[in-house]
Amino acid sequence: MTGPRLGRAPAVLLVPAVVGVALLVVPLATLVLATPWRTLPEHLGSQVVREALAITALSSLLTVVACVLLGTPLAWLLARVDFRGRRVVRALVLVPLVLPPVVAGVALVTALGRSGLVGQHLPFTLPYTTSGVVVAHTFVSLPFYVLAVEGALRTHGASYDVVAATLGADRWTAFRRVTLPLALPGVLAGSALAWARSLGEFGATITFAGNYPGTTQTMPSLIYVALNSDPTVARTLSLILLVLSVGVLVLLRERWAVGR
């Protein structure tokens, strides 16, 4: 038995929806069509591109590691521990999501720069180093990871933790053997999101770490430089990041494809 027919979609909703799809799809399609595929191997083989790819790969991988090590306990704290000021802490964690990237870079310089509040007391230098790239990427990527893991933790609730406690497990044991395995899908999704955010990071990186080939020049920074000197190369490099971004969507398809 079928339900009542809803009728055709009204044009007042359909037309803006189609325009929205076109706005998102057409630029990506033109990028693919305008890319000189014949010169792609040549550009990928250049030393500058290989160095930028290596730095991007290394920094994004280390960013994911940092997000897992720092963000998993933070997400657990926000989801499982009821403490005064929790809403304030969560709001502060989410600020980098809406903060302009350049402002994020300025904030990092103010805190961790050579004369920054914290940086002046460090025995090492972060700005204009590969480590500085990782710090900038972690700063902007961590909120994505925390949101994903906290959501996974809240989905299952604390009932399993309570059961583990009644069986004699302390909170650390319950976290390792119960909470974390249940939140593993969120950990994987958060890691993919953090990795994707790291791949595309530009503003905070170039402000805090600079744009030095072989040291701090990532793919987005190289694309920006190439766009001013050789737009053809910029389109080719942009296509590489587009392919990587689509790969992230493929990895997350099981988490987002809820309407199948």
CSV table of C-alpha atoms in Angstrom, one decimal:
chain,number,residue,atom,x,y,z
A,1,MET,CA,0.0,0.0,0.0
A,2,THR,CA,1.5,3.3,-1.1
A,3,GLY,CA,1.0,6.6,0.7
A,4,PRO,CA,-0.5,9.8,-0.8
A,5,ARG,CA,1.3,11.4,-3.6
A,6,LEU,CA,2.9,14.7,-2.7
A,7,GLY,CA,2.9,16.1,-6.1
A,8,ARG,CA,5.6,17.9,-8.1
A,9,ALA,CA,8.2,20.0,-6.3
A,10,PRO,CA,7.3,23.7,-6.4
A,11,ALA,CA,9.4,25.8,-8.7
A,12,VAL,CA,10.0,28.3,-5.9
A,13,LEU,CA,12.1,25.6,-4.2
A,14,LEU,CA,13.3,23.6,-7.2
A,15,VAL,CA,14.9,26.5,-9.1
A,16,PRO,CA,17.0,27.8,-6.1
A,17,ALA,CA,18.1,24.2,-5.4
A,18,VAL,CA,19.3,23.7,-9.0
A,19,VAL,CA,21.1,27.1,-8.9
A,20,GLY,CA,22.8,26.0,-5.7
A,21,VAL,CA,23.9,22.7,-7.2
A,22,ALA,CA,25.2,24.5,-10.3
A,23,LEU,CA,27.1,27.0,-8.1
A,24,LEU,CA,28.9,24.1,-6.4
A,25,VAL,CA,29.4,21.8,-9.3
A,26,VAL,CA,30.2,24.1,-12.3
A,27,PRO,CA,33.5,25.5,-10.8
A,28,LEU,CA,34.7,22.0,-10.0
A,29,ALA,CA,33.8,20.7,-13.5
A,30,THR,CA,35.5,23.6,-15.2
A,31,LEU,CA,38.6,23.0,-13.1
A,32,VAL,CA,38.7,19.4,-14.4
A,33,LEU,CA,38.1,20.4,-18.0
A,34,ALA,CA,40.6,23.3,-18.0
A,35,THR,CA,43.4,21.2,-16.5
A,36,PRO,CA,46.2,20.4,-19.0
A,37,TRP,CA,46.3,16.6,-18.4
A,38,ARG,CA,49.3,16.1,-20.8
A,39,THR,CA,51.5,18.3,-18.6
A,40,LEU,CA,50.4,16.8,-15.3
A,41,PRO,CA,53.2,14.2,-15.0
A,42,GLU,CA,55.8,16.9,-15.8
A,43,HIS,CA,54.4,19.2,-13.1
A,44,LEU,CA,54.2,16.4,-10.6
A,45,GLY,CA,57.8,15.5,-11.3
A,46,SER,CA,59.2,19.0,-10.6
A,47,GLN,CA,61.2,19.4,-7.4
A,48,VAL,CA,59.1,22.3,-6.0
A,49,VAL,CA,55.9,20.3,-6.4
A,50,ARG,CA,57.5,17.2,-4.9
A,51,GLU,CA,58.7,19.2,-1.9
A,52,ALA,CA,55.3,20.8,-1.4
A,53,LEU,CA,53.6,17.4,-1.6
A,54,ALA,CA,56.0,15.9,0.9
A,55,ILE,CA,55.5,18.8,3.4
A,56,THR,CA,51.7,18.6,2.9
A,57,ALA,CA,51.7,14.8,3.4
A,58,LEU,CA,53.9,15.0,6.4
A,59,SER,CA,52.2,17.9,8.1
A,60,SER,CA,48.7,16.5,7.5
A,61,LEU,CA,49.7,13.1,8.9
A,62,LEU,CA,51.3,14.7,12.0
A,63,THR,CA,48.2,16.9,12.3
A,64,VAL,CA,46.0,13.8,12.5
A,65,VAL,CA,48.2,12.2,15.1
A,66,ALA,CA,48.1,15.4,17.2
A,67,CYS,CA,44.3,15.6,16.9
A,68,VAL,CA,43.9,12.0,18.0
A,69,LEU,CA,46.2,12.5,21.0
A,70,LEU,CA,44.8,15.8,22.1
A,71,GLY,CA,41.3,15.7,20.7
A,72,THR,CA,40.2,12.3,22.0
A,73,PRO,CA,40.7,13.1,25.7
A,74,LEU,CA,39.1,16.5,25.1
A,75,ALA,CA,36.1,15.1,23.3
A,76,TRP,CA,35.7,12.5,26.2
A,77,LEU,CA,35.9,15.3,28.8
A,78,LEU,CA,33.2,17.3,27.0
A,79,ALA,CA,31.0,14.3,26.6
A,80,ARG,CA,31.4,12.4,29.8
A,81,VAL,CA,32.5,14.8,32.6
A,82,ASP,CA,30.0,17.3,34.0
A,83,PHE,CA,32.1,20.3,35.2
A,84,ARG,CA,31.5,24.0,35.7
A,85,GLY,CA,32.3,25.9,32.6
A,86,ARG,CA,31.9,23.0,30.2
A,87,ARG,CA,29.8,25.1,27.8
A,88,VAL,CA,32.4,27.8,27.8
A,89,VAL,CA,35.2,25.3,27.1
A,90,ARG,CA,33.2,23.8,24.2
A,91,ALA,CA,32.5,27.2,22.8
A,92,LEU,CA,36.2,28.1,22.9
A,93,VAL,CA,37.1,24.8,21.2
A,94,LEU,CA,34.8,25.6,18.4
A,95,VAL,CA,36.0,29.2,17.8
A,96,PRO,CA,38.6,28.1,15.2
A,97,LEU,CA,35.7,26.8,13.1
A,98,VAL,CA,34.4,30.3,12.5
A,99,LEU,CA,37.7,32.3,12.9
A,100,PRO,CA,39.1,33.7,9.7
A,101,PRO,CA,42.3,31.7,8.9
A,102,VAL,CA,44.5,34.8,8.8
A,103,VAL,CA,43.3,35.8,12.2
A,104,ALA,CA,44.1,32.3,13.4
A,105,GLY,CA,47.6,32.8,12.2
A,106,VAL,CA,47.9,36.2,13.9
A,107,ALA,CA,46.7,34.6,17.2
A,108,LEU,CA,49.3,31.8,16.8
A,109,VAL,CA,52.0,34.5,16.3
A,110,THR,CA,50.8,36.4,19.3
A,111,ALA,CA,51.0,33.2,21.5
A,112,LEU,CA,53.8,31.1,20.0
A,113,GLY,CA,55.9,33.6,18.0
A,114,ARG,CA,59.5,34.4,18.8
A,115,SER,CA,58.3,37.2,21.0
A,116,GLY,CA,54.9,35.8,21.8
A,117,LEU,CA,53.5,35.3,25.3
A,118,VAL,CA,54.4,31.6,25.3
A,119,GLY,CA,56.9,31.4,22.4
A,120,GLN,CA,59.5,33.7,24.0
A,121,HIS,CA,59.9,31.1,26.8
A,122,LEU,CA,60.2,28.0,24.5
A,123,PRO,CA,63.6,26.5,24.0
A,124,PHE,CA,62.8,26.1,20.3
A,125,THR,CA,61.4,28.2,17.5
A,126,LEU,CA,58.0,27.3,15.9
A,127,PRO,CA,57.4,30.1,13.4
A,128,TYR,CA,58.8,29.5,9.8
A,129,THR,CA,59.5,25.9,10.5
A,130,THR,CA,57.8,22.6,9.5
A,131,SER,CA,56.8,22.2,13.1
A,132,GLY,CA,55.0,25.5,12.9
A,133,VAL,CA,53.1,24.2,9.9
A,134,VAL,CA,51.9,21.3,12.0
A,135,VAL,CA,50.9,23.6,14.8
A,136,ALA,CA,48.9,25.8,12.5
A,137,HIS,CA,47.2,22.9,10.9
A,138,THR,CA,46.3,21.3,14.3
A,139,PHE,CA,44.9,24.6,15.5
A,140,VAL,CA,42.3,24.8,12.7
A,141,SER,CA,41.7,21.0,12.4
A,142,LEU,CA,41.3,20.0,16.0
A,143,PRO,CA,37.7,21.4,16.3
A,144,PHE,CA,36.5,19.1,13.5
A,145,TYR,CA,38.0,16.1,15.2
A,146,VAL,CA,36.5,17.0,18.6
A,147,LEU,CA,33.1,17.5,17.2
A,148,ALA,CA,33.1,14.1,15.4
A,149,VAL,CA,34.3,12.2,18.4
A,150,GLU,CA,32.1,14.0,20.9
A,151,GLY,CA,29.1,13.3,18.7
A,152,ALA,CA,30.0,9.6,18.6
A,153,LEU,CA,30.4,9.5,22.4
A,154,ARG,CA,27.1,11.2,23.0
A,155,THR,CA,25.4,8.8,20.6
A,156,HIS,CA,26.1,5.8,22.8
A,157,GLY,CA,25.7,7.7,26.0
A,158,ALA,CA,27.3,6.8,29.4
A,159,SER,CA,25.3,3.7,30.1
A,160,TYR,CA,28.0,1.3,29.0
A,161,ASP,CA,30.5,3.2,31.2
A,162,VAL,CA,28.2,2.7,34.1
A,163,VAL,CA,27.9,-1.0,33.5
A,164,ALA,CA,31.7,-1.2,33.3
A,165,ALA,CA,32.0,0.6,36.6
A,166,THR,CA,29.5,-1.8,38.3
A,167,LEU,CA,31.8,-4.6,37.1
A,168,GLY,CA,34.8,-3.0,38.9
A,169,ALA,CA,36.4,-1.1,36.0
A,170,ASP,CA,37.9,2.3,36.8
A,171,ARG,CA,37.3,5.2,34.3
A,172,TRP,CA,40.6,4.7,32.5
A,173,THR,CA,39.9,1.0,31.9
A,174,ALA,CA,36.3,1.8,30.9
A,175,PHE,CA,37.6,4.3,28.4
A,176,ARG,CA,40.2,2.0,26.9
A,177,ARG,CA,38.0,-1.1,26.7
A,178,VAL,CA,34.5,0.2,26.3
A,179,THR,CA,34.2,3.9,25.4
A,180,LEU,CA,36.9,4.2,22.8
A,181,PRO,CA,35.9,1.1,20.8
A,182,LEU,CA,32.3,2.3,20.6
A,183,ALA,CA,33.5,5.7,19.5
A,184,LEU,CA,35.9,4.3,16.8
A,185,PRO,CA,33.7,5.3,13.9
A,186,GLY,CA,33.7,8.9,15.1
A,187,VAL,CA,37.5,8.7,15.6
A,188,LEU,CA,37.9,7.6,12.0
A,189,ALA,CA,35.5,10.2,10.6
A,190,GLY,CA,37.2,12.9,12.7
A,191,SER,CA,40.6,11.8,11.6
A,192,ALA,CA,39.5,12.0,7.9
A,193,LEU,CA,38.0,15.5,8.5
A,194,ALA,CA,41.1,16.7,10.3
A,195,TRP,CA,43.3,15.4,7.5
A,196,ALA,CA,41.1,17.1,4.8
A,197,ARG,CA,41.1,20.4,6.7
A,198,SER,CA,44.9,20.1,7.0
A,199,LEU,CA,45.3,19.5,3.3
A,200,GLY,CA,43.4,22.7,2.5
A,201,GLU,CA,44.8,25.0,5.2
A,202,PHE,CA,46.4,28.2,3.8
A,203,GLY,CA,45.8,31.4,5.8
A,204,ALA,CA,47.0,30.4,9.2
A,205,THR,CA,49.9,28.5,7.8
A,206,ILE,CA,51.3,31.3,5.6
A,207,THR,CA,50.8,33.8,8.4
A,208,PHE,CA,52.4,31.7,11.2
A,209,ALA,CA,54.9,29.5,9.3
A,210,GLY,CA,55.5,31.5,6.0
A,211,ASN,CA,55.9,30.1,2.5
A,212,TYR,CA,59.5,28.8,2.2
A,213,PRO,CA,60.0,26.1,-0.4
A,214,GLY,CA,61.2,22.8,1.1
A,215,THR,CA,60.4,23.9,4.6
A,216,THR,CA,57.0,25.4,5.0
A,217,GLN,CA,55.5,25.6,1.5
A,218,THR,CA,52.5,23.4,1.3
A,219,MET,CA,50.4,22.7,-1.7
A,220,PRO,CA,47.8,25.5,-1.1
A,221,SER,CA,50.7,28.0,-0.7
A,222,LEU,CA,52.3,26.7,-3.9
A,223,ILE,CA,49.0,27.0,-5.7
A,224,TYR,CA,48.7,30.6,-4.6
A,225,VAL,CA,52.2,31.5,-5.8
A,226,ALA,CA,51.6,29.6,-9.1
A,227,LEU,CA,48.3,31.4,-9.7
A,228,ASN,CA,50.2,34.7,-9.9
A,229,SER,CA,52.9,33.5,-12.2
A,230,ASP,CA,51.5,30.5,-14.2
A,231,PRO,CA,47.7,29.9,-13.9
A,232,THR,CA,48.1,26.6,-15.9
A,233,VAL,CA,50.3,25.1,-13.2
A,234,ALA,CA,47.9,26.4,-10.5
A,235,ARG,CA,45.0,24.6,-12.1
A,236,THR,CA,47.1,21.4,-12.3
A,237,LEU,CA,48.0,21.5,-8.7
A,238,SER,CA,44.5,22.4,-7.7
A,239,LEU,CA,43.3,19.3,-9.4
A,240,ILE,CA,45.5,17.2,-7.2
A,241,LEU,CA,43.9,18.6,-4.1
A,242,LEU,CA,40.5,18.2,-5.6
A,243,VAL,CA,41.2,14.5,-6.2
A,244,LEU,CA,42.4,14.1,-2.6
A,245,SER,CA,39.3,15.9,-1.3
A,246,VAL,CA,37.0,13.6,-3.3
A,247,GLY,CA,38.9,10.7,-1.8
A,248,VAL,CA,38.0,12.0,1.7
A,249,LEU,CA,34.3,12.0,0.7
A,250,VAL,CA,34.6,8.4,-0.5
A,251,LEU,CA,36.1,7.4,2.9
A,252,LEU,CA,33.2,9.1,4.7
A,253,ARG,CA,30.4,7.9,2.4
A,254,GLU,CA,29.1,5.4,5.0
A,255,ARG,CA,28.9,8.1,7.6
A,256,TRP,CA,27.2,10.7,5.5
A,257,ALA,CA,25.0,8.6,3.1
A,258,VAL,CA,22.0,8.5,5.4
A,259,GLY,CA,19.4,9.0,2.7
A,260,ARG,CA,20.1,5.8,0.7
